[in-house]
Short mmCIF file of C-alpha atoms in Angstrom, two decimals:
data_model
loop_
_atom_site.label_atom_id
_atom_site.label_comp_id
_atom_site.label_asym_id
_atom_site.label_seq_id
_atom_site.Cartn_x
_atom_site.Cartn_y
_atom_site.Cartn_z
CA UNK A 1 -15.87 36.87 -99.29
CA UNK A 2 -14.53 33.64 -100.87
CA UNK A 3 -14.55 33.43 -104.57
CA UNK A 4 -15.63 29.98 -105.59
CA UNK A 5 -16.30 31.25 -109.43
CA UNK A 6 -12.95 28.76 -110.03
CA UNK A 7 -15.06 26.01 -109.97
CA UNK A 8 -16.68 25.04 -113.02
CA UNK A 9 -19.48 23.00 -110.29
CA UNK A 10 -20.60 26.68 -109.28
CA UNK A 11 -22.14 28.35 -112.73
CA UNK A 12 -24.93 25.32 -112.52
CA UNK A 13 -25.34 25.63 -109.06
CA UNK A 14 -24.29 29.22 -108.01
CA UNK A 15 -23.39 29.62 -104.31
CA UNK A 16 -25.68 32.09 -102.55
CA UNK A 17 -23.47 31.63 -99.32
CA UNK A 18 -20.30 30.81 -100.75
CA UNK A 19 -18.88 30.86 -97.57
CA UNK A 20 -20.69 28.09 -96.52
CA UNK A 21 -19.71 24.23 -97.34
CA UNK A 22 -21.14 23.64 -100.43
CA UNK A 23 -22.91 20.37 -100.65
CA UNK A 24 -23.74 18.85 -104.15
CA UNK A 25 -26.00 15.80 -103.68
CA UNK A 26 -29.37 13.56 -104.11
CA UNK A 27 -30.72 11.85 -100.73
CA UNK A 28 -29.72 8.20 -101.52
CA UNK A 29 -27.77 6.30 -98.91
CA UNK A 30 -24.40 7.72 -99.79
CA UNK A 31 -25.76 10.97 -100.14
CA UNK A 32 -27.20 11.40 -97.00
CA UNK A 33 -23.98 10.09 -95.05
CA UNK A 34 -22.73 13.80 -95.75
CA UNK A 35 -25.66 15.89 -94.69
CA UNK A 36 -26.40 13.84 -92.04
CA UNK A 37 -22.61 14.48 -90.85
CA UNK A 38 -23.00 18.24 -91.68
CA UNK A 39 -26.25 18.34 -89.52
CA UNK A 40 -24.62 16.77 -86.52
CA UNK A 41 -21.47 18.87 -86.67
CA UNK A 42 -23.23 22.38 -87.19
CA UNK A 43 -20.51 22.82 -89.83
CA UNK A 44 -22.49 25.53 -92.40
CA UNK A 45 -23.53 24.55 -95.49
CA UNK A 46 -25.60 25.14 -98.61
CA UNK A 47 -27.09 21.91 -100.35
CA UNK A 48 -27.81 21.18 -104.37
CA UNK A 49 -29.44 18.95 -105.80
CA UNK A 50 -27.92 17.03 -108.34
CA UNK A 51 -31.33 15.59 -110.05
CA UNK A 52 -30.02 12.09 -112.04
CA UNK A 53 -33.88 11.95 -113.43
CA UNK A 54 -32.24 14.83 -115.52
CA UNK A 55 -28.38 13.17 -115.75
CA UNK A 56 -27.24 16.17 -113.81
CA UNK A 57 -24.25 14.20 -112.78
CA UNK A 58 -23.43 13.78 -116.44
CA UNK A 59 -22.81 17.13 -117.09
CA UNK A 60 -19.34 18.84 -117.45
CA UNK A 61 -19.77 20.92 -114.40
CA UNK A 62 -20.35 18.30 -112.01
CA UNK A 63 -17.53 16.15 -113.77
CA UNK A 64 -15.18 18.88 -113.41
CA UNK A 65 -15.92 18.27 -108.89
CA UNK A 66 -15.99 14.81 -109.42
CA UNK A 67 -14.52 12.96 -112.79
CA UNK A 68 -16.27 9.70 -111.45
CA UNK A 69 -19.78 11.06 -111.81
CA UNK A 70 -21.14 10.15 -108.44
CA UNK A 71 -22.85 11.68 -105.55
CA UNK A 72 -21.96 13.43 -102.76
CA UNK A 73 -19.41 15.86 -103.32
CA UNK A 74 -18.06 18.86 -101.57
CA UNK A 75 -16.54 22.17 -101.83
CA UNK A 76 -15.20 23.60 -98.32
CA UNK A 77 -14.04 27.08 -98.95
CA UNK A 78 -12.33 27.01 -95.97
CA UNK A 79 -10.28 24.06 -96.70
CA UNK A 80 -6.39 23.41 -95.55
CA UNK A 81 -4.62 26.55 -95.09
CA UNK A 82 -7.35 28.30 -95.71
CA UNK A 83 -7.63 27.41 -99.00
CA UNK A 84 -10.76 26.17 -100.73
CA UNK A 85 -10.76 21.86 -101.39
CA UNK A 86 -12.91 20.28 -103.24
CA UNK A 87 -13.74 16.37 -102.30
CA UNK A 88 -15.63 13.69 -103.42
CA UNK A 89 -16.36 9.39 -102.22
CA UNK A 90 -18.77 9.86 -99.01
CA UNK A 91 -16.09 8.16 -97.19
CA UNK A 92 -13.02 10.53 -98.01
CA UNK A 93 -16.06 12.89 -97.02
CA UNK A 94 -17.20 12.01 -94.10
CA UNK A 95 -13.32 11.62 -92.90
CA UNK A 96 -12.62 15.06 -93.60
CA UNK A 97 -15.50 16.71 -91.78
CA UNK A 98 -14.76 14.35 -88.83
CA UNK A 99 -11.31 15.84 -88.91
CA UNK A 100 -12.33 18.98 -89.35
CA UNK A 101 -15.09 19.45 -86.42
CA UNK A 102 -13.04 17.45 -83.83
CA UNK A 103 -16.35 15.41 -84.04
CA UNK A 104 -17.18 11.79 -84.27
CA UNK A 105 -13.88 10.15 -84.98
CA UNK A 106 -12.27 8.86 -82.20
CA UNK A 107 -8.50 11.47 -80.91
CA UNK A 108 -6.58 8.01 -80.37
CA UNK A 109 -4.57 6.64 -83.28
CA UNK A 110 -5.43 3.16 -82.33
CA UNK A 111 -9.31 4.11 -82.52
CA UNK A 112 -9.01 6.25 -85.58
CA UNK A 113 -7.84 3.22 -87.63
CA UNK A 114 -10.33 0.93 -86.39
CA UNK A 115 -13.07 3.54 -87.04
CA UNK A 116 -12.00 3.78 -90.56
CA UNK A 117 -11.85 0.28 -90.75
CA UNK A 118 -15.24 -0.16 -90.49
CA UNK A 119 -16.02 2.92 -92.76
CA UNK A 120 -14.31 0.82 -95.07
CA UNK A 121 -16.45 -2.26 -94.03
CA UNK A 122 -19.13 -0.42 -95.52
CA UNK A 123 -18.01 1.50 -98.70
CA UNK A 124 -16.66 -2.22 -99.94
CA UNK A 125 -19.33 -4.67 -98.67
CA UNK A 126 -22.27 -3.45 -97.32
CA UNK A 127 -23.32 -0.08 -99.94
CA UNK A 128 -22.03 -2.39 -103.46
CA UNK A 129 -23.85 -5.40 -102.02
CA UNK A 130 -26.97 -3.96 -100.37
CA UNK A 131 -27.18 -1.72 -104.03
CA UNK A 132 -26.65 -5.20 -106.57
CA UNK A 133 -29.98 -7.02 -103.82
CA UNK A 134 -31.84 -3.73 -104.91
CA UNK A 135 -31.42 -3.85 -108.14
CA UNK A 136 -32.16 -7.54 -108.33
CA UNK A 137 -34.83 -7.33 -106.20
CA UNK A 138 -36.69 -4.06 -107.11
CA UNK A 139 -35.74 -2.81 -110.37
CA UNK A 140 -34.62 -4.09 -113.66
CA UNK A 141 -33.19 -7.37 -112.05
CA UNK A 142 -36.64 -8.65 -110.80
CA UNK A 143 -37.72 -9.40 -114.39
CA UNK A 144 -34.81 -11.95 -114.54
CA UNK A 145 -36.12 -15.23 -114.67
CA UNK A 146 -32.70 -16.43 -113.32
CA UNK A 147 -33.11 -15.95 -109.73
CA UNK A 148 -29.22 -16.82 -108.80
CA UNK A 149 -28.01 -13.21 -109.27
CA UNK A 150 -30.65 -12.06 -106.69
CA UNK A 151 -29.87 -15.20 -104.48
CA UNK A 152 -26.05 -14.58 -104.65
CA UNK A 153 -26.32 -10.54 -103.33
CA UNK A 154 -28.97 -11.93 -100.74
CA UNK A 155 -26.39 -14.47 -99.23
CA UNK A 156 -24.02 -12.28 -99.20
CA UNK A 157 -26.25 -9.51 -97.83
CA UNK A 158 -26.73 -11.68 -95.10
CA UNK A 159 -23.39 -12.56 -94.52
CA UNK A 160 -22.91 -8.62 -93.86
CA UNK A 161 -25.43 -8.15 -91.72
CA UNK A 162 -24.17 -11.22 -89.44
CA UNK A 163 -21.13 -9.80 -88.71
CA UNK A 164 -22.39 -6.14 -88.12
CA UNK A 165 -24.72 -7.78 -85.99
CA UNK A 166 -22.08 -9.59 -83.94
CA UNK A 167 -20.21 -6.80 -83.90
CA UNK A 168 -23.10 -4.78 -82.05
CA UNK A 169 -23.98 -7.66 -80.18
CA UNK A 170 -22.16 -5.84 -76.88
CA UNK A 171 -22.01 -2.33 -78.19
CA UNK A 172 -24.57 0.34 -78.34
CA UNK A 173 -22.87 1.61 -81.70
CA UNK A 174 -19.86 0.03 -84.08
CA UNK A 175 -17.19 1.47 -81.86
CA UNK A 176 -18.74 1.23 -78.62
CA UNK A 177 -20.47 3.77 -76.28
CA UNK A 178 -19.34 6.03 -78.92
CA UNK A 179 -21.10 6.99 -82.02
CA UNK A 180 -18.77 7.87 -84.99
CA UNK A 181 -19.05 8.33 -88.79
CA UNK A 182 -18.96 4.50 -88.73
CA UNK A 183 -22.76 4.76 -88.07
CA UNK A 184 -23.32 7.48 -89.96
CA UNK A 185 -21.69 5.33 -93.03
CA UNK A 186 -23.49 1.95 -92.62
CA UNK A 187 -26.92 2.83 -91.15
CA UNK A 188 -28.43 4.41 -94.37
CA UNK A 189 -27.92 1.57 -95.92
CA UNK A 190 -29.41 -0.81 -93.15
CA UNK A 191 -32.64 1.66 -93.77
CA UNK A 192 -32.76 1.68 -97.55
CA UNK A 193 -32.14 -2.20 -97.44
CA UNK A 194 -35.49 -2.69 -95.63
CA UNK A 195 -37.33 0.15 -96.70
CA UNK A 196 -36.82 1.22 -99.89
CA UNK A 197 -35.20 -2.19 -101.62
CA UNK A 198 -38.36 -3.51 -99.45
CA UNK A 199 -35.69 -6.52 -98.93
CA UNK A 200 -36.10 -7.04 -95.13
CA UNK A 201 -37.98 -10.34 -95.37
CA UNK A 202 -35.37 -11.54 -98.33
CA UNK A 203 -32.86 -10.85 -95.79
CA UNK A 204 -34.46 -12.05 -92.49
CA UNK A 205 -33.91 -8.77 -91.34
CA UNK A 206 -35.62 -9.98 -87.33
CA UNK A 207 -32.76 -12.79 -87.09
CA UNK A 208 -30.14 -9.27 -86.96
CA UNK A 209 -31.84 -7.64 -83.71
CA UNK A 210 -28.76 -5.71 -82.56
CA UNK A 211 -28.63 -4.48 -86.29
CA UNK A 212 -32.47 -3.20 -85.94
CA UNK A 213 -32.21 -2.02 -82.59
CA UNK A 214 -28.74 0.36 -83.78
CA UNK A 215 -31.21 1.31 -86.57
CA UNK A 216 -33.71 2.48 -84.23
CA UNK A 217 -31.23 4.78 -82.41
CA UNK A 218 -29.89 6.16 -85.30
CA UNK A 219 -33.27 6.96 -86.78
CA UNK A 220 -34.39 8.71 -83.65
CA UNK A 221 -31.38 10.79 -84.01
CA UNK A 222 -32.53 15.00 -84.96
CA UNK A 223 -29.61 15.39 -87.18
CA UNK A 224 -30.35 12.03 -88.77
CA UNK A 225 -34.40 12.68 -89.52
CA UNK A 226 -33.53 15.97 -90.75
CA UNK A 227 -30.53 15.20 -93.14
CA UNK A 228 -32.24 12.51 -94.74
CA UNK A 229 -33.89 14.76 -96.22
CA UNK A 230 -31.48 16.76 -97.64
CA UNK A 231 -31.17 17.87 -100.53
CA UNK A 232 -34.98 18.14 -100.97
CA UNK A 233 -35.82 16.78 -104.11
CA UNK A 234 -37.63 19.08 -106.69
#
């Protein structure tokens, strides 16, 4: 049996299958990248939620997984060589499991890179700038009178979905034929854009077709409609 009792993370949220991935998370857009990757891969694992109505990503045991106090992070007990690794950033994430199933990341070098190219596409444009348009839009930000903030993040916004709309424009998916963790990176975010930052019509959403119509095949996905749900909230 592995012995996880190392990890600070583990006396808030005890493993009852510690043999299992253990998966310490909220369903947000970055959250969800990870179980939705765990759900397609069949890799084990046993979710937590990490509740920030009650700063649970605040407290020393979840700093002591990840010092930078966001969601997801990991534990795989069976990490490299056997030995447990702990991980956090949904990217570094979802890289690892790819690795690690044989699943969803292209076995060619030259189609690894560009993969992870557009992982990085979205961890550095489209999450930060889809999450500033929500906050401007739908939270504290609306009550500015100064609507330039709002306007900036919407051009950009914009911007971003252009070129992942071009870029789909004669591909069923980011990378082709081929659905990677490219998809399962960006398309969470496409979905909370319109849905819950209700932003679609801020953003022209219907001028980005091949961007809704990549949506809609992700969303029909099993894997996907079940690991957005995951963790369940309380």
């Amino acid at each position: 049996m592995t012995d996880l009792s190392l990890f600070p993370i583990t006396r808030k949220w005890p493993a009852r299958h510690p043999e299992r991935i253990q998966l310490y998370s909220l369903p947000t857009p970055n959250g969800v990248k990870v179980s939705i990757m765990l759900e397609e891969t069949g890799l084990p694992y046993e979710p937590h939620l990490v509740s920030f109505d009650s700063n649970d990503q605040t407290s020393p045991e979840f700093l002591s997984l990840n010092p930078n106090n966001k969601i997801p992070a990991i534990i795989d007990p069976n990490g490299p060589d056997g030995k447990p690794l702990p991980l956090f950033e949904s990217g570094a994430i979802l890289i690892y499991l790819a690795d690690k199933s044989e699943r969803f990341m292209p076995q060619d070098r030259a189609g690894r890179y560009e993969t992870i190219q557009w992982l990085m596409f979205q961890m550095g444009g489209i999450g930060p700038m889809f999450g500033q348009l929500g906050f401007f839009n739908k939270f504290a930000g609306k009550d500015y009178e100064d609507k330039r903030p709002r306007d900036r993040y919407v051009a950009e916004s914009k911007r971003l979905l252009a070129v992942l709309n071009q870029r789909l424009a004669q591909r069923q998916w980011i990378m082709g034929d081929t659905y990677t963790i490219a998809d399962i990176a960006t398309f969470p975010w496409v979905r909370n854009l319109i849905g819950f930052y209700e932003a679609g019509d801020l953003v022209g959403i219907a001028d980005f077709p091949h961007v809704t119509r990549a949506l809609a095949a992700f969303l029909a996905r099993p894997a996907v409609a079940k690991g957005l749900t995951i963790p369940q909230r309380g």
